[in-house]
Amino acid sequence: MSSRDVVLARVRRALADVPRDEGPEDVPVPRDYLRAHGSRTAEERVALLAENLAEYRALVHHTAADGLTALVTRLLDEHGARSVLVPSGLDPTWLPSSGPTRVDDRAASTTSRLDTVDSVVTGCAVAIAETGTIVLDGSPDQGRRRISLIPDHHICVVRVPDQVVDSVPQALERLDPTRPLTWVSGPSATSDIELDRVEGVHGPRKLEVVLLSE
Amino acid sequence: MSGTYLGMPAFPAAAASSTQDTRLRANLRYATHTIRDKRARAVAELDDWARLRAAGAAVKDRTLRHLDHYLEQLEEAVTAAGGQVHWAADAAEANAIVARLVRETGEREVVKVKSMATQETGLNRALAEAGISAYETDLAELIVQLGDDLPSHILVPAIHRNRGEIRDIFRERMGRWGRPAPEGLSDAPNELAEAARLHLREKFLNAKVGISGANFMVAETGTLVVVESEGNGRMCLTLPETLISVVGIEKVVPTWQDLEIFLQLLPRSSTAERMNPYTSMWTGTADGDGPRTFHLVLLDNGRTDTLADTVGRQALRCIRCSACLNVCPVYERAGGHAYGSAYPGPIGAILTPQLRGTASELDASLPYASSLCGACYEVCPVAIDIPEVLVHLRERVVQGGKVTRRGVKTVLKPAKGHAAERAAMRAAGFAFGHPGVLRAGQRLAGRTRRLHPRRLPGPGRAWSDTRDLPPVPAESFRDWWRRTRGEERGK
Ligand code: SF4
């Protein structure tokens, strides 16, 4: 007997008390919990997102479309970025035409190569106001998972209010489970040393979220 | 690496030793109280907490009552998404599968995400025996690994170490495993974190094989979920060419939608955050993004035996948030090592003796490692009635009865003069033999010092060597004695 058969047979024997005609759906799951905690206007939702992101020590910026390039340029400059990772589908006008060297997100790039890049700019799939979370799903404007992980500085552009939802349940509805998903709530952090919070052990130590109003 | 809990002394002996360690107790007290208070605030923010909790418990119950169905569905979905599924009936088999999969890649080094399941199976040691070095990459696990130590808390495994000790460990040991600690490393947490960042980055960038567990597996979609803070998880899950995830069969949830419950319950119960910094979700393999090969090892190792017990089954709902540890008066005093397994605190007291059986003195004593105060049940986000299971297990240890071991139904003999009873008696005897301990708690530390064994025999010795002092505080112990003895007498 394979271990698969052994384990499944054990499971079935262990469940001798479950009536034969009971199906999974016969075990009720009450779903009377809330889809969102409070009702908000689009503006309030964006404001809550900004507040919660900031509480987790992400740096939050606001801009309209015509100010985006200048803002991104400034943020890269302030970080002293000499090079910036660019996902293939990122709107090219978001980045300064001169300035840091652009490094394309290529499957063939080695991790050591990526480790030499200072910053990365991405879009996002959805942002969650109640928890201060942005979610990346590997779409062309976000790139492979590793590019938002290795550089020390991540600038993430969220289109507001379109990409902002209230809650975790609403975010899951919008996401495609077949894509690799990365949920980010503030910069990398640890509290392993005497519970003192330290930002940035392995992921980017600086997370800047640009709320781009349309 | 020692990395094993086998051969540990029974709970009362281990607890008696660790309660004498002032530093350990101070660290633990600080940690548990801090997290506990923050958690209460984070939970109070959601006015539907009770309903989320009920839903979480119900989803887990549905899953457990139809586990065969969901496991088969999961296997199919993972396979369809390009993953390979393996089944392991016990720890040895899981370790052998992982060692074989690593060997087949031609690699001799792996990076690991913090994982309770591989702690439970003693994977690192098994890999070492197969000539494979396993590098822990969670900061706390790194501290534990470099210190040749064992984790003592689910969430903050190195909470028993303070910053000075961590600096010493980094200075002395990092160089043996890779990049040494920077010159003149201080004990400032940010410097220590930076040292870990540099040391581990070298490993991440070169790693070809990553090993992880998972917090959840979605049967419907084949999606695996890892919840973390530091980003070491993301590193291990996305940079290597091969990813091997070892996951207990109880970690499956039926649907994608079900994640909406657990992603609200877990961070708030665990780190008391609205959301943890990073969550990774992957479904099989993705083109050009992340590992090209993905293996899922589904682990039984006593879970089906636990499932067979209709009272104890609920322990399998556990989402390893560690909230029950932080409210437990016994854990606070005894520390995580005293529980002798990967699972400390109240959940360990009910899970370990079910996973391993109660044949050893340690495992038989675990159901007694509680005052039955009920705080663990109150905070548990999936409403596991830990006190109920504790009482049930005490009854089983003392009276015997039907149990399932390794899938086979057997009858456990009543424990007349059994290890557990002896262990319980000894612990109580310790308290009564030292009435000062019962009365006065910490004040008498200096005076009672000579009365307690300072060292543990056998494998426990290494960690009791450096630990000493003060006694068990009065209340929980007296309480414990009254309740446990009361129960035994009552039956
Ligand atoms: S038993 Fe409950 S409270 Fe304890 S770790 Fe598990 S889920 Fe958390």
mmCIF file of C-alpha atoms in Angstrom, chain A residues 3-8 10-19 22-35 37 51-52 55-56 107 111-112 115 128 130-133 136 138 143-152 167-170 172-173 175-205, chain B residues 30-31 34-35 46-48 51-52 54-55 58-59 62 64-72 75 87-89 93 137-140 155-156 159 162-163 166 189-190 192-194 196-197 200-201 204-205 221 223 229-232 234-235 237-239 249 256-261 263-264 273-283 286 288-291 300 304 307-308 310 313 406-407:
data_model
loop_
_atom_site.group_PDB
_atom_site.id
_atom_site.type_symbol
_atom_site.label_atom_id
_atom_site.label_comp_id
_atom_site.label_asym_id
_atom_site.label_seq_id
_atom_site.Cartn_x
_atom_site.Cartn_y
_atom_site.Cartn_z
ATOM 1 C CA SER A 3 1.629 6.013 1.932
ATOM 2 C CA ARG A 4 -1.112 7.906 0.196
ATOM 3 C CA ASP A 5 -3.431 4.957 0.652
ATOM 4 C CA VAL A 6 -2.247 4.438 4.221
ATOM 5 C CA VAL A 7 -2.952 8.015 5.221
ATOM 6 C CA LEU A 8 -6.294 8.232 3.452
ATOM 7 C CA ARG A 10 -6.414 6.154 8.404
ATOM 8 C CA VAL A 11 -8.396 9.323 7.830
ATOM 9 C CA ARG A 12 -11.467 7.311 6.841
ATOM 10 C CA ARG A 13 -11.175 4.981 9.819
ATOM 11 C CA ALA A 14 -10.696 7.954 12.116
ATOM 12 C CA LEU A 15 -13.940 9.431 10.857
ATOM 13 C CA ALA A 16 -16.091 6.407 11.635
ATOM 14 C CA ASP A 17 -18.329 8.659 13.732
ATOM 15 C CA VAL A 18 -19.247 10.822 10.732
ATOM 16 C CA PRO A 19 -22.519 9.547 9.217
ATOM 17 C CA GLU A 22 -23.089 13.454 5.547
ATOM 18 C CA GLY A 23 -21.498 15.578 2.855
ATOM 19 C CA PRO A 24 -19.067 18.448 3.470
ATOM 20 C CA GLU A 25 -21.834 20.959 2.777
ATOM 21 C CA ASP A 26 -23.892 19.389 5.558
ATOM 22 C CA VAL A 27 -21.509 20.841 8.111
ATOM 23 C CA PRO A 28 -22.792 24.388 8.394
ATOM 24 C CA VAL A 29 -20.419 27.334 8.270
ATOM 25 C CA PRO A 30 -22.085 30.485 9.551
ATOM 26 C CA ARG A 31 -21.007 33.352 7.319
ATOM 27 C CA ASP A 32 -22.723 36.136 9.196
ATOM 28 C CA TYR A 33 -19.448 37.972 9.763
ATOM 29 C CA LEU A 34 -19.061 41.330 8.076
ATOM 30 C CA ARG A 35 -17.927 41.892 4.501
ATOM 31 C CA HIS A 37 -16.124 46.948 8.975
ATOM 32 C CA GLU A 51 -3.548 56.035 7.710
ATOM 33 C CA ASN A 52 -3.047 52.304 8.178
ATOM 34 C CA GLU A 55 0.926 53.231 10.987
ATOM 35 C CA TYR A 56 2.942 50.315 9.662
ATOM 36 C CA ALA A 107 13.535 35.899 -16.095
ATOM 37 C CA THR A 111 19.604 37.188 -8.133
ATOM 38 C CA SER A 112 23.085 38.604 -7.580
ATOM 39 C CA ASP A 115 20.886 42.538 -5.513
ATOM 40 C CA ILE A 128 -6.956 46.971 1.451
ATOM 41 C CA GLU A 130 -8.809 48.268 6.805
ATOM 42 C CA THR A 131 -5.480 46.507 7.095
ATOM 43 C CA GLY A 132 -3.145 48.852 5.212
ATOM 44 C CA THR A 133 -2.166 46.143 2.741
ATOM 45 C CA LEU A 136 0.869 42.299 -5.971
ATOM 46 C CA GLY A 138 2.622 39.493 -10.913
ATOM 47 C CA GLY A 143 6.677 41.961 -12.422
ATOM 48 C CA ARG A 144 8.055 38.819 -10.871
ATOM 49 C CA ARG A 145 7.785 38.357 -7.100
ATOM 50 C CA ARG A 146 11.485 38.722 -6.521
ATOM 51 C CA ILE A 147 11.832 42.230 -7.961
ATOM 52 C CA SER A 148 9.779 43.773 -5.164
ATOM 53 C CA LEU A 149 11.765 41.749 -2.653
ATOM 54 C CA ILE A 150 15.464 42.121 -3.314
ATOM 55 C CA PRO A 151 15.979 45.902 -3.694
ATOM 56 C CA ASP A 152 15.997 47.852 -0.470
ATOM 57 C CA SER A 167 -11.546 44.661 3.589
ATOM 58 C CA VAL A 168 -9.820 41.322 3.259
ATOM 59 C CA PRO A 169 -13.003 39.564 2.010
ATOM 60 C CA GLN A 170 -13.406 42.156 -0.729
ATOM 61 C CA LEU A 172 -9.960 38.045 -2.119
ATOM 62 C CA GLU A 173 -12.961 38.431 -4.415
ATOM 63 C CA LEU A 175 -7.795 38.333 -6.782
ATOM 64 C CA ASP A 176 -6.988 35.400 -9.026
ATOM 65 C CA PRO A 177 -5.646 32.454 -7.005
ATOM 66 C CA THR A 178 -3.816 31.018 -9.992
ATOM 67 C CA ARG A 179 -1.410 33.966 -9.916
ATOM 68 C CA PRO A 180 1.462 34.167 -7.446
ATOM 69 C CA LEU A 181 0.343 36.718 -4.854
ATOM 70 C CA THR A 182 2.367 38.852 -2.486
ATOM 71 C CA TRP A 183 0.559 40.762 0.246
ATOM 72 C CA VAL A 184 2.561 43.592 1.735
ATOM 73 C CA SER A 185 1.629 45.518 4.889
ATOM 74 C CA GLY A 186 4.404 47.946 5.635
ATOM 75 C CA PRO A 187 8.103 47.229 5.227
ATOM 76 C CA SER A 188 9.817 44.046 6.326
ATOM 77 C CA ALA A 189 9.921 43.889 10.110
ATOM 78 C CA THR A 190 11.017 41.708 12.967
ATOM 79 C CA SER A 191 10.275 41.720 16.668
ATOM 80 C CA ASP A 192 12.425 38.734 17.474
ATOM 81 C CA ILE A 193 14.926 40.573 19.646
ATOM 82 C CA GLU A 194 13.247 41.356 22.951
ATOM 83 C CA LEU A 195 10.127 42.329 21.000
ATOM 84 C CA ASP A 196 11.780 45.537 19.755
ATOM 85 C CA ARG A 197 10.420 46.199 16.298
ATOM 86 C CA VAL A 198 13.163 46.559 13.695
ATOM 87 C CA GLU A 199 12.318 47.408 10.099
ATOM 88 C CA GLY A 200 13.879 45.562 7.257
ATOM 89 C CA VAL A 201 15.476 42.255 7.902
ATOM 90 C CA HIS A 202 15.217 40.806 4.436
ATOM 91 C CA GLY A 203 12.649 42.572 2.325
ATOM 92 C CA PRO A 204 12.795 46.256 1.367
ATOM 93 C CA ARG A 205 13.464 48.438 4.376
ATOM 94 C CA TYR B 30 7.441 40.657 29.279
ATOM 95 C CA ALA B 31 6.768 38.986 25.948
ATOM 96 C CA THR B 34 3.023 42.702 25.774
ATOM 97 C CA ILE B 35 1.596 40.551 23.023
ATOM 98 C CA LEU B 46 -13.410 44.016 14.800
ATOM 99 C CA ASP B 47 -16.949 44.002 16.074
ATOM 100 C CA ASP B 48 -17.668 40.709 14.329
ATOM 101 C CA ARG B 51 -18.726 35.537 14.384
ATOM 102 C CA LEU B 52 -15.380 35.246 12.610
ATOM 103 C CA ALA B 54 -17.337 30.742 14.993
ATOM 104 C CA ALA B 55 -16.902 30.675 11.229
ATOM 105 C CA ALA B 58 -16.851 25.699 11.624
ATOM 106 C CA VAL B 59 -14.700 25.728 8.494
ATOM 107 C CA ARG B 62 -16.125 20.835 8.113
ATOM 108 C CA LEU B 64 -11.761 17.679 9.523
ATOM 109 C CA ARG B 65 -15.019 15.745 9.210
ATOM 110 C CA HIS B 66 -14.363 15.355 5.479
ATOM 111 C CA LEU B 67 -10.615 15.420 5.442
ATOM 112 C CA ASP B 68 -10.225 12.598 2.911
ATOM 113 C CA HIS B 69 -12.380 14.495 0.443
ATOM 114 C CA TYR B 70 -10.450 17.733 0.814
ATOM 115 C CA LEU B 71 -7.040 16.086 0.693
ATOM 116 C CA GLU B 72 -7.887 14.374 -2.573
ATOM 117 C CA GLU B 75 -3.847 16.846 -4.402
ATOM 118 C CA TRP B 87 2.378 11.579 1.296
ATOM 119 C CA ALA B 88 4.215 10.831 4.520
ATOM 120 C CA ALA B 89 2.707 8.595 7.185
ATOM 121 C CA GLU B 93 9.050 9.110 5.992
ATOM 122 C CA THR B 137 16.379 31.937 7.843
ATOM 123 C CA ASP B 138 13.853 33.353 10.279
ATOM 124 C CA LEU B 139 15.824 35.653 12.569
ATOM 125 C CA ALA B 140 14.683 33.908 15.730
ATOM 126 C CA LEU B 155 5.828 33.012 17.347
ATOM 127 C CA VAL B 156 9.010 34.334 18.925
ATOM 128 C CA ILE B 159 12.225 34.882 23.302
ATOM 129 C CA ASN B 162 18.164 38.610 25.355
ATOM 130 C CA ARG B 163 20.102 40.987 23.147
ATOM 131 C CA ILE B 166 22.181 37.136 20.791
ATOM 132 C CA PRO B 189 18.491 45.225 17.818
ATOM 133 C CA ASN B 190 18.921 47.071 14.512
ATOM 134 C CA LEU B 192 21.767 42.520 15.164
ATOM 135 C CA ALA B 193 19.077 42.471 12.489
ATOM 136 C CA GLU B 194 21.530 43.954 9.990
ATOM 137 C CA ALA B 196 21.430 38.644 10.169
ATOM 138 C CA ARG B 197 20.452 40.354 6.928
ATOM 139 C CA LEU B 200 21.471 35.346 5.290
ATOM 140 C CA ARG B 201 21.429 37.318 2.075
ATOM 141 C CA PHE B 204 19.286 33.405 -0.202
ATOM 142 C CA LEU B 205 21.004 34.581 -3.344
ATOM 143 C CA THR B 221 -7.499 25.907 -5.931
ATOM 144 C CA THR B 223 -3.036 27.411 -3.307
ATOM 145 C CA SER B 229 6.996 39.367 8.776
ATOM 146 C CA GLU B 230 10.606 39.480 7.783
ATOM 147 C CA GLY B 231 10.656 38.572 4.120
ATOM 148 C CA ASN B 232 12.835 35.534 4.655
ATOM 149 C CA ARG B 234 9.378 35.379 0.472
ATOM 150 C CA MET B 235 13.072 34.817 -0.207
ATOM 151 C CA LEU B 237 9.550 30.736 -1.524
ATOM 152 C CA THR B 238 10.556 32.621 -4.647
ATOM 153 C CA LEU B 239 14.323 32.608 -5.222
ATOM 154 C CA ILE B 249 -2.731 17.315 6.551
ATOM 155 C CA TRP B 256 -10.444 30.328 -1.592
ATOM 156 C CA GLN B 257 -13.163 32.318 0.115
ATOM 157 C CA ASP B 258 -12.385 30.625 3.445
ATOM 158 C CA LEU B 259 -9.092 32.504 3.546
ATOM 159 C CA GLU B 260 -11.063 35.664 4.279
ATOM 160 C CA ILE B 261 -11.802 34.266 7.732
ATOM 161 C CA LEU B 263 -6.470 36.055 7.225
ATOM 162 C CA GLN B 264 -8.483 38.121 9.664
ATOM 163 C CA GLU B 273 -1.408 43.254 13.897
ATOM 164 C CA ARG B 274 -4.199 44.059 11.487
ATOM 165 C CA MET B 275 -2.138 42.220 8.940
ATOM 166 C CA ASN B 276 1.329 40.751 9.065
ATOM 167 C CA PRO B 277 3.918 42.459 6.832
ATOM 168 C CA TYR B 278 4.124 39.702 4.218
ATOM 169 C CA THR B 279 1.831 36.959 2.984
ATOM 170 C CA SER B 280 2.820 34.787 0.038
ATOM 171 C CA MET B 281 0.369 32.675 -1.935
ATOM 172 C CA TRP B 282 1.343 30.327 -4.714
ATOM 173 C CA THR B 283 -0.505 27.753 -6.752
ATOM 174 C CA ALA B 286 4.278 29.936 -12.310
ATOM 175 C CA GLY B 288 9.273 32.356 -15.091
ATOM 176 C CA ASP B 289 8.274 33.544 -11.638
ATOM 177 C CA GLY B 290 9.561 31.607 -8.652
ATOM 178 C CA PRO B 291 10.572 27.960 -8.333
ATOM 179 C CA ASP B 300 0.295 12.598 8.954
ATOM 180 C CA THR B 304 -5.013 10.821 11.924
ATOM 181 C CA LEU B 307 -8.587 12.832 14.307
ATOM 182 C CA ALA B 308 -9.857 9.484 15.574
ATOM 183 C CA THR B 310 -13.813 12.734 18.832
ATOM 184 C CA ARG B 313 -9.958 16.092 17.285
ATOM 185 C CA ARG B 406 -0.468 4.815 13.971
ATOM 186 C CA GLY B 407 -3.851 4.082 12.559
#
